[in-house]
PDB file of C-alpha atoms in Angstrom:
ATOM      1  CA  MET V  16     -81.867 102.666 -38.264  1.00  0.00           C
ATOM      2  CA  GLY V  17     -83.273  99.861 -36.222  1.00  0.00           C
ATOM      3  CA  ASP V  18     -81.695  98.945 -32.515  1.00  0.00           C
ATOM      4  CA  LYS V  19     -78.460  99.720 -33.805  1.00  0.00           C
ATOM      5  CA  PHE V  20     -77.620 102.747 -31.095  1.00  0.00           C
ATOM      6  CA  LEU V  21     -79.115 103.546 -27.723  1.00  0.00           C
ATOM      7  CA  PHE V  22     -80.326 106.566 -27.733  1.00  0.00           C
ATOM      8  CA  ASP V  23     -80.369 109.388 -24.499  1.00  0.00           C
ATOM      9  CA  GLY V  24     -81.571 113.451 -24.751  1.00  0.00           C
ATOM     10  CA  PRO V  25     -84.278 115.004 -27.205  1.00  0.00           C
ATOM     11  CA  ASP V  26     -84.932 113.958 -30.131  1.00  0.00           C
ATOM     12  CA  ASP V  27     -84.848 117.898 -31.483  1.00  0.00           C
ATOM     13  CA  ALA V  28     -81.462 118.773 -29.572  1.00  0.00           C
ATOM     14  CA  ALA V  29     -79.498 121.287 -31.561  1.00  0.00           C
ATOM     15  CA  VAL V  30     -76.536 118.911 -31.133  1.00  0.00           C
ATOM     16  CA  THR V  31     -76.193 115.056 -31.830  1.00  0.00           C
ATOM     17  CA  ILE V  32     -73.277 113.229 -29.891  1.00  0.00           C
ATOM     18  CA  LEU V  33     -72.507 110.058 -31.157  1.00  0.00           C
ATOM     19  CA  LEU V  34     -69.999 107.908 -28.454  1.00  0.00           C
ATOM     20  CA  ALA V  35     -68.418 104.120 -29.400  1.00  0.00           C
ATOM     21  CA  HIS V  36     -66.863 102.471 -26.297  1.00  0.00           C
ATOM     22  CA  GLY V  37     -64.172 101.674 -24.737  1.00  0.00           C
ATOM     23  CA  ALA V  38     -61.964  98.751 -25.329  1.00  0.00           C
ATOM     24  CA  GLY V  39     -63.089  96.194 -22.789  1.00  0.00           C
ATOM     25  CA  ALA V  40     -66.706  97.492 -21.890  1.00  0.00           C
ATOM     26  CA  PRO V  41     -70.463  97.285 -23.938  1.00  0.00           C
ATOM     27  CA  MET V  42     -71.909 100.690 -24.851  1.00  0.00           C
ATOM     28  CA  ASP V  43     -74.187 100.079 -21.740  1.00  0.00           C
ATOM     29  CA  SER V  44     -71.999  99.834 -19.440  1.00  0.00           C
ATOM     30  CA  ALA V  45     -72.679 101.658 -16.390  1.00  0.00           C
ATOM     31  CA  SER V  46     -70.086 104.333 -17.163  1.00  0.00           C
ATOM     32  CA  MET V  47     -71.036 104.895 -20.356  1.00  0.00           C
ATOM     33  CA  THR V  48     -74.652 104.882 -19.433  1.00  0.00           C
ATOM     34  CA  ALA V  49     -74.597 107.673 -16.643  1.00  0.00           C
ATOM     35  CA  THR V  50     -72.162 109.493 -18.923  1.00  0.00           C
ATOM     36  CA  ALA V  51     -74.869 109.043 -22.070  1.00  0.00           C
ATOM     37  CA  GLY V  52     -77.414 110.190 -19.329  1.00  0.00           C
ATOM     38  CA  ALA V  53     -75.374 113.565 -18.089  1.00  0.00           C
ATOM     39  CA  LEU V  54     -75.244 114.561 -21.242  1.00  0.00           C
ATOM     40  CA  ALA V  55     -78.517 114.528 -22.137  1.00  0.00           C
ATOM     41  CA  THR V  56     -79.775 116.313 -18.933  1.00  0.00           C
ATOM     42  CA  ALA V  57     -77.509 119.216 -20.600  1.00  0.00           C
ATOM     43  CA  GLY V  58     -79.763 119.233 -23.607  1.00  0.00           C
ATOM     44  CA  PHE V  59     -77.418 116.870 -26.113  1.00  0.00           C
ATOM     45  CA  ARG V  60     -79.207 113.802 -28.254  1.00  0.00           C
ATOM     46  CA  VAL V  61     -76.520 111.198 -27.697  1.00  0.00           C
ATOM     47  CA  ALA V  62     -76.098 108.155 -29.515  1.00  0.00           C
ATOM     48  CA  ARG V  63     -74.130 104.596 -28.711  1.00  0.00           C
ATOM     49  CA  PHE V  64     -73.404 102.060 -30.490  1.00  0.00           C
ATOM     50  CA  GLU V  65     -71.090  98.963 -30.514  1.00  0.00           C
ATOM     51  CA  PHE V  66     -68.416  97.952 -32.822  1.00  0.00           C
ATOM     52  CA  GLY V  67     -68.710  94.249 -34.113  1.00  0.00           C
ATOM     53  CA  TYR V  68     -66.450  92.705 -31.940  1.00  0.00           C
ATOM     54  CA  MET V  69     -68.220  94.065 -28.333  1.00  0.00           C
ATOM     55  CA  ALA V  70     -72.173  93.122 -30.143  1.00  0.00           C
ATOM     56  CA  ALA V  71     -70.537  89.478 -31.233  1.00  0.00           C
ATOM     57  CA  ARG V  72     -70.251  89.396 -26.664  1.00  0.00           C
ATOM     58  CA  ARG V  73     -73.693  89.337 -26.450  1.00  0.00           C
ATOM     59  CA  THR V  74     -74.727  86.444 -28.610  1.00  0.00           C
ATOM     60  CA  VAL V  75     -71.233  84.064 -28.597  1.00  0.00           C
ATOM     61  CA  GLU V  76     -69.784  82.223 -25.761  1.00  0.00           C
ATOM     62  CA  GLY V  77     -66.407  83.228 -25.285  1.00  0.00           C
ATOM     63  CA  ARG V  78     -64.940  86.766 -25.300  1.00  0.00           C
ATOM     64  CA  LYS V  79     -63.499  88.666 -28.219  1.00  0.00           C
ATOM     65  CA  PRO V  80     -60.618  89.981 -27.738  1.00  0.00           C
ATOM     66  CA  PRO V  81     -60.554  94.009 -28.934  1.00  0.00           C
ATOM     67  CA  PRO V  82     -58.799  94.127 -32.424  1.00  0.00           C
ATOM     68  CA  ARG V  83     -56.241  97.143 -33.686  1.00  0.00           C
ATOM     69  CA  ALA V  84     -58.071 100.162 -32.588  1.00  0.00           C
ATOM     70  CA  ASP V  85     -57.315 101.495 -36.461  1.00  0.00           C
ATOM     71  CA  THR V  86     -59.009  98.775 -37.629  1.00  0.00           C
ATOM     72  CA  LEU V  87     -62.476  99.591 -36.393  1.00  0.00           C
ATOM     73  CA  ASN V  88     -62.344 103.121 -38.106  1.00  0.00           C
ATOM     74  CA  PRO V  89     -64.643 101.564 -40.887  1.00  0.00           C
ATOM     75  CA  GLU V  90     -67.025 100.688 -38.441  1.00  0.00           C
ATOM     76  CA  TYR V  91     -67.030 104.155 -36.924  1.00  0.00           C
ATOM     77  CA  LEU V  92     -67.478 105.453 -40.368  1.00  0.00           C
ATOM     78  CA  ALA V  93     -70.297 102.922 -41.258  1.00  0.00           C
ATOM     79  CA  ALA V  94     -72.152 104.068 -37.690  1.00  0.00           C
ATOM     80  CA  ILE V  95     -72.044 108.445 -38.685  1.00  0.00           C
ATOM     81  CA  GLU V  96     -73.736 106.657 -42.145  1.00  0.00           C
ATOM     82  CA  ASP V  97     -76.142 105.226 -40.221  1.00  0.00           C
ATOM     83  CA  LEU V  98     -77.215 107.636 -37.976  1.00  0.00           C
ATOM     84  CA  ASP V  99     -77.447 109.863 -40.606  1.00  0.00           C
ATOM     85  CA  VAL V 100     -77.644 113.475 -38.078  1.00  0.00           C
ATOM     86  CA  LYS V 101     -79.043 116.383 -40.368  1.00  0.00           C
ATOM     87  CA  GLY V 102     -77.749 118.721 -37.813  1.00  0.00           C
ATOM     88  CA  PRO V 103     -74.300 119.644 -36.042  1.00  0.00           C
ATOM     89  CA  LEU V 104     -72.523 116.191 -35.062  1.00  0.00           C
ATOM     90  CA  ILE V 105     -69.705 115.933 -32.369  1.00  0.00           C
ATOM     91  CA  ILE V 106     -68.396 112.500 -32.721  1.00  0.00           C
ATOM     92  CA  GLY V 107     -66.387 110.366 -29.424  1.00  0.00           C
ATOM     93  CA  GLY V 108     -66.030 107.595 -27.265  1.00  0.00           C
ATOM     94  CA  LYS V 109     -64.897 106.220 -23.654  1.00  0.00           C
ATOM     95  CA  SER V 110     -61.183 105.192 -23.837  1.00  0.00           C
ATOM     96  CA  MET V 111     -60.274 103.047 -26.827  1.00  0.00           C
ATOM     97  CA  GLY V 112     -63.948 104.709 -28.808  1.00  0.00           C
ATOM     98  CA  GLY V 113     -62.713 108.128 -28.519  1.00  0.00           C
ATOM     99  CA  ARG V 114     -59.267 106.913 -30.111  1.00  0.00           C
ATOM    100  CA  VAL V 115     -61.129 105.588 -33.048  1.00  0.00           C
ATOM    101  CA  ALA V 116     -62.898 108.518 -33.789  1.00  0.00           C
ATOM    102  CA  SER V 117     -59.365 110.911 -33.287  1.00  0.00           C
ATOM    103  CA  MET V 118     -58.224 108.669 -36.078  1.00  0.00           C
ATOM    104  CA  ILE V 119     -61.276 109.616 -38.966  1.00  0.00           C
ATOM    105  CA  ALA V 120     -62.184 112.763 -37.393  1.00  0.00           C
ATOM    106  CA  ASP V 121     -60.152 115.697 -39.819  1.00  0.00           C
ATOM    107  CA  PRO V 122     -61.333 114.326 -43.471  1.00  0.00           C
ATOM    108  CA  LEU V 123     -64.991 114.496 -41.722  1.00  0.00           C
ATOM    109  CA  HIS V 124     -64.464 117.942 -39.960  1.00  0.00           C
ATOM    110  CA  ALA V 125     -62.534 119.328 -43.223  1.00  0.00           C
ATOM    111  CA  ALA V 126     -66.379 117.821 -44.867  1.00  0.00           C
ATOM    112  CA  GLY V 127     -68.436 119.621 -42.851  1.00  0.00           C
ATOM    113  CA  ARG V 128     -69.901 116.245 -41.737  1.00  0.00           C
ATOM    114  CA  ILE V 129     -68.956 116.955 -38.227  1.00  0.00           C
ATOM    115  CA  THR V 130     -68.556 119.749 -35.709  1.00  0.00           C
ATOM    116  CA  GLY V 131     -66.070 118.199 -33.020  1.00  0.00           C
ATOM    117  CA  LEU V 132     -64.731 115.270 -31.726  1.00  0.00           C
ATOM    118  CA  LEU V 133     -65.169 114.429 -27.915  1.00  0.00           C
ATOM    119  CA  CYS V 134     -62.656 111.607 -25.781  1.00  0.00           C
ATOM    120  CA  LEU V 135     -63.643 110.593 -22.287  1.00  0.00           C
ATOM    121  CA  GLY V 136     -60.676 109.294 -20.810  1.00  0.00           C
ATOM    122  CA  TYR V 137     -58.149 109.115 -24.145  1.00  0.00           C
ATOM    123  CA  PRO V 138     -55.669 106.026 -23.675  1.00  0.00           C
ATOM    124  CA  PHE V 139     -52.318 108.351 -24.495  1.00  0.00           C
ATOM    125  CA  HIS V 140     -50.309 105.280 -23.302  1.00  0.00           C
ATOM    126  CA  PRO V 141     -51.186 101.306 -22.273  1.00  0.00           C
ATOM    127  CA  PRO V 142     -51.498 100.963 -18.162  1.00  0.00           C
ATOM    128  CA  ALA V 143     -47.723 101.074 -16.384  1.00  0.00           C
ATOM    129  CA  LYS V 144     -46.435 101.361 -20.164  1.00  0.00           C
ATOM    130  CA  PRO V 145     -45.681 105.374 -20.790  1.00  0.00           C
ATOM    131  CA  GLU V 146     -43.503 104.793 -23.641  1.00  0.00           C
ATOM    132  CA  GLN V 147     -46.096 103.299 -25.639  1.00  0.00           C
ATOM    133  CA  LEU V 148     -47.603 106.457 -26.273  1.00  0.00           C
ATOM    134  CA  ARG V 149     -50.782 106.700 -28.874  1.00  0.00           C
ATOM    135  CA  THR V 150     -50.080 110.722 -29.437  1.00  0.00           C
ATOM    136  CA  LYS V 151     -48.243 110.640 -33.255  1.00  0.00           C
ATOM    137  CA  HIS V 152     -51.910 111.967 -35.053  1.00  0.00           C
ATOM    138  CA  LEU V 153     -52.850 114.031 -32.355  1.00  0.00           C
ATOM    139  CA  ALA V 154     -49.973 116.570 -32.800  1.00  0.00           C
ATOM    140  CA  GLY V 155     -51.901 117.580 -36.084  1.00  0.00           C
ATOM    141  CA  LEU V 156     -54.754 117.407 -34.975  1.00  0.00           C
ATOM    142  CA  LYS V 157     -57.126 119.882 -37.077  1.00  0.00           C
ATOM    143  CA  THR V 158     -60.729 119.274 -35.540  1.00  0.00           C
ATOM    144  CA  PRO V 159     -61.908 120.881 -32.736  1.00  0.00           C
ATOM    145  CA  THR V 160     -61.869 118.313 -29.890  1.00  0.00           C
ATOM    146  CA  LEU V 161     -62.287 117.986 -25.864  1.00  0.00           C
ATOM    147  CA  ILE V 162     -60.531 115.458 -23.958  1.00  0.00           C
ATOM    148  CA  CYS V 163     -62.260 114.793 -20.593  1.00  0.00           C
ATOM    149  CA  GLN V 164     -59.382 112.875 -18.666  1.00  0.00           C
ATOM    150  CA  GLY V 165     -59.055 112.178 -14.835  1.00  0.00           C
ATOM    151  CA  ILE V 166     -56.213 113.214 -13.028  1.00  0.00           C
ATOM    152  CA  ARG V 167     -54.905 110.307 -12.045  1.00  0.00           C
ATOM    153  CA  ASP V 168     -56.345 107.856 -15.005  1.00  0.00           C
ATOM    154  CA  GLU V 169     -53.449 104.779 -15.312  1.00  0.00           C
ATOM    155  CA  PHE V 170     -53.773 105.905 -19.473  1.00  0.00           C
ATOM    156  CA  GLY V 171     -52.540 109.233 -18.977  1.00  0.00           C
ATOM    157  CA  THR V 172     -52.099 111.310 -16.316  1.00  0.00           C
ATOM    158  CA  ARG V 173     -51.703 114.884 -15.682  1.00  0.00           C
ATOM    159  CA  GLU V 174     -48.609 115.082 -14.907  1.00  0.00           C
ATOM    160  CA  GLU V 175     -47.446 112.784 -18.115  1.00  0.00           C
ATOM    161  CA  VAL V 176     -49.959 114.707 -20.572  1.00  0.00           C
ATOM    162  CA  GLN V 177     -48.442 117.819 -20.158  1.00  0.00           C
ATOM    163  CA  ASN V 178     -45.135 116.984 -21.310  1.00  0.00           C
ATOM    164  CA  TYR V 179     -47.248 115.732 -24.547  1.00  0.00           C
ATOM    165  CA  VAL V 180     -46.890 117.652 -28.550  1.00  0.00           C
ATOM    166  CA  LEU V 181     -51.133 118.062 -28.770  1.00  0.00           C
ATOM    167  CA  SER V 182     -52.822 120.081 -31.132  1.00  0.00           C
ATOM    168  CA  ASP V 183     -54.328 123.599 -30.635  1.00  0.00           C
ATOM    169  CA  ALA V 184     -57.388 122.436 -31.408  1.00  0.00           C
ATOM    170  CA  ILE V 185     -57.073 120.390 -28.281  1.00  0.00           C
ATOM    171  CA  GLU V 186     -58.719 121.661 -25.345  1.00  0.00           C
ATOM    172  CA  VAL V 187     -58.524 118.582 -21.764  1.00  0.00           C
ATOM    173  CA  LEU V 188     -60.558 119.281 -19.011  1.00  0.00           C
ATOM    174  CA  TRP V 189     -59.239 117.893 -15.896  1.00  0.00           C
ATOM    175  CA  LEU V 190     -61.183 115.983 -13.221  1.00  0.00           C
ATOM    176  CA  GLU V 191     -59.893 115.985  -9.553  1.00  0.00           C
ATOM    177  CA  ASP V 192     -59.113 112.885  -8.728  1.00  0.00           C
ATOM    178  CA  GLY V 193     -60.423 110.979 -11.289  1.00  0.00           C
ATOM    179  CA  ASP V 194     -59.433 107.849 -12.287  1.00  0.00           C
ATOM    180  CA  HIS V 195     -60.395 105.907 -16.017  1.00  0.00           C
ATOM    181  CA  ASP V 196     -63.728 106.159 -15.759  1.00  0.00           C
ATOM    182  CA  LEU V 197     -63.060 109.791 -14.634  1.00  0.00           C
ATOM    183  CA  LYS V 198     -64.538 108.711 -11.208  1.00  0.00           C
ATOM    184  CA  PRO V 199     -62.885 110.209  -7.892  1.00  0.00           C
ATOM    185  CA  ARG V 200     -62.844 109.176  -4.672  1.00  0.00           C
ATOM    186  CA  LYS V 201     -64.776 111.406  -2.160  1.00  0.00           C
ATOM    187  CA  SER V 202     -63.279 110.231   0.989  1.00  0.00           C
ATOM    188  CA  ILE V 203     -59.832 111.819  -0.962  1.00  0.00           C
ATOM    189  CA  SER V 204     -61.114 114.557  -3.439  1.00  0.00           C
ATOM    190  CA  GLY V 205     -64.657 115.569  -1.525  1.00  0.00           C
ATOM    191  CA  PHE V 206     -66.149 114.927  -5.339  1.00  0.00           C
ATOM    192  CA  SER V 207     -68.722 112.756  -6.561  1.00  0.00           C
ATOM    193  CA  THR V 208     -69.117 110.911  -9.643  1.00  0.00           C
ATOM    194  CA  ALA V 209     -72.220 112.759  -9.982  1.00  0.00           C
ATOM    195  CA  ASP V 210     -69.948 116.204  -9.251  1.00  0.00           C
ATOM    196  CA  HIS V 211     -67.891 115.231 -12.392  1.00  0.00           C
ATOM    197  CA  LEU V 212     -70.508 114.394 -14.709  1.00  0.00           C
ATOM    198  CA  ARG V 213     -72.419 117.495 -13.812  1.00  0.00           C
ATOM    199  CA  THR V 214     -68.874 119.404 -14.674  1.00  0.00           C
ATOM    200  CA  LEU V 215     -68.257 117.468 -17.301  1.00  0.00           C
ATOM    201  CA  ALA V 216     -71.339 118.411 -18.925  1.00  0.00           C
ATOM    202  CA  ASP V 217     -71.443 121.716 -18.421  1.00  0.00           C
ATOM    203  CA  ALA V 218     -67.988 121.723 -19.738  1.00  0.00           C
ATOM    204  CA  VAL V 219     -68.941 120.506 -23.073  1.00  0.00           C
ATOM    205  CA  ALA V 220     -72.366 122.409 -23.261  1.00  0.00           C
ATOM    206  CA  ALA V 221     -70.387 125.398 -23.277  1.00  0.00           C
ATOM    207  CA  TRP V 222     -67.160 124.165 -25.604  1.00  0.00           C
ATOM    208  CA  ALA V 223     -70.317 122.943 -27.730  1.00  0.00           C
ATOM    209  CA  ALA V 224     -72.164 126.504 -28.144  1.00  0.00           C
ATOM    210  CA  ARG V 225     -68.925 127.633 -29.243  1.00  0.00           C
ATOM    211  CA  LEU V 226     -68.318 125.548 -32.023  1.00  0.00           C
ATOM    212  CA  THR V 227     -71.922 125.776 -33.506  1.00  0.00           C
ATOM    213  CA  ARG V 228     -72.475 129.469 -33.015  1.00  0.00           C
TER     214      ARG V 228
END
């Protein structure tokens, strides 16, 4: 598998989670590293990978802008092939990474290749553009899905999301006062980021256990 993936958690974990990064930050960003660590502590094997445009930023001067999300679908499918997991696999990612995973999930789930979809801060719309919804395919989604979302996420607040038409296969875990990185303001909410990551990891563990029993 080379060095394409960053791994956290036990090699013999019952369930593997494959995560892609968001549009603007790499797979080893502080947010993704902390989330992968929390999921690993909950007993998952977590693999992170980068899309080509982001990997290129490590070697090429100048920031390549992210391409349209749907053009990344083949890269995500290739990462699943390269990872070659034998047991239950959950795919997903942070923001755009989760969105890409959501676009390829149903055929994989129907074929028994994946168990579920995990989205960390789903980008329901661009910030300050609530009319530009990215939810059409979520209405008919059949893959069991858990979206972990901050209540004040500028890509989709709780007030906004409760009015969207989402498939019954989708569950949403709302994190009190969380932003797009799921971070709360401790002075306002009383919660720390570490608190929310523990809540997230426990929720993912309980959800995954239901899917795999």
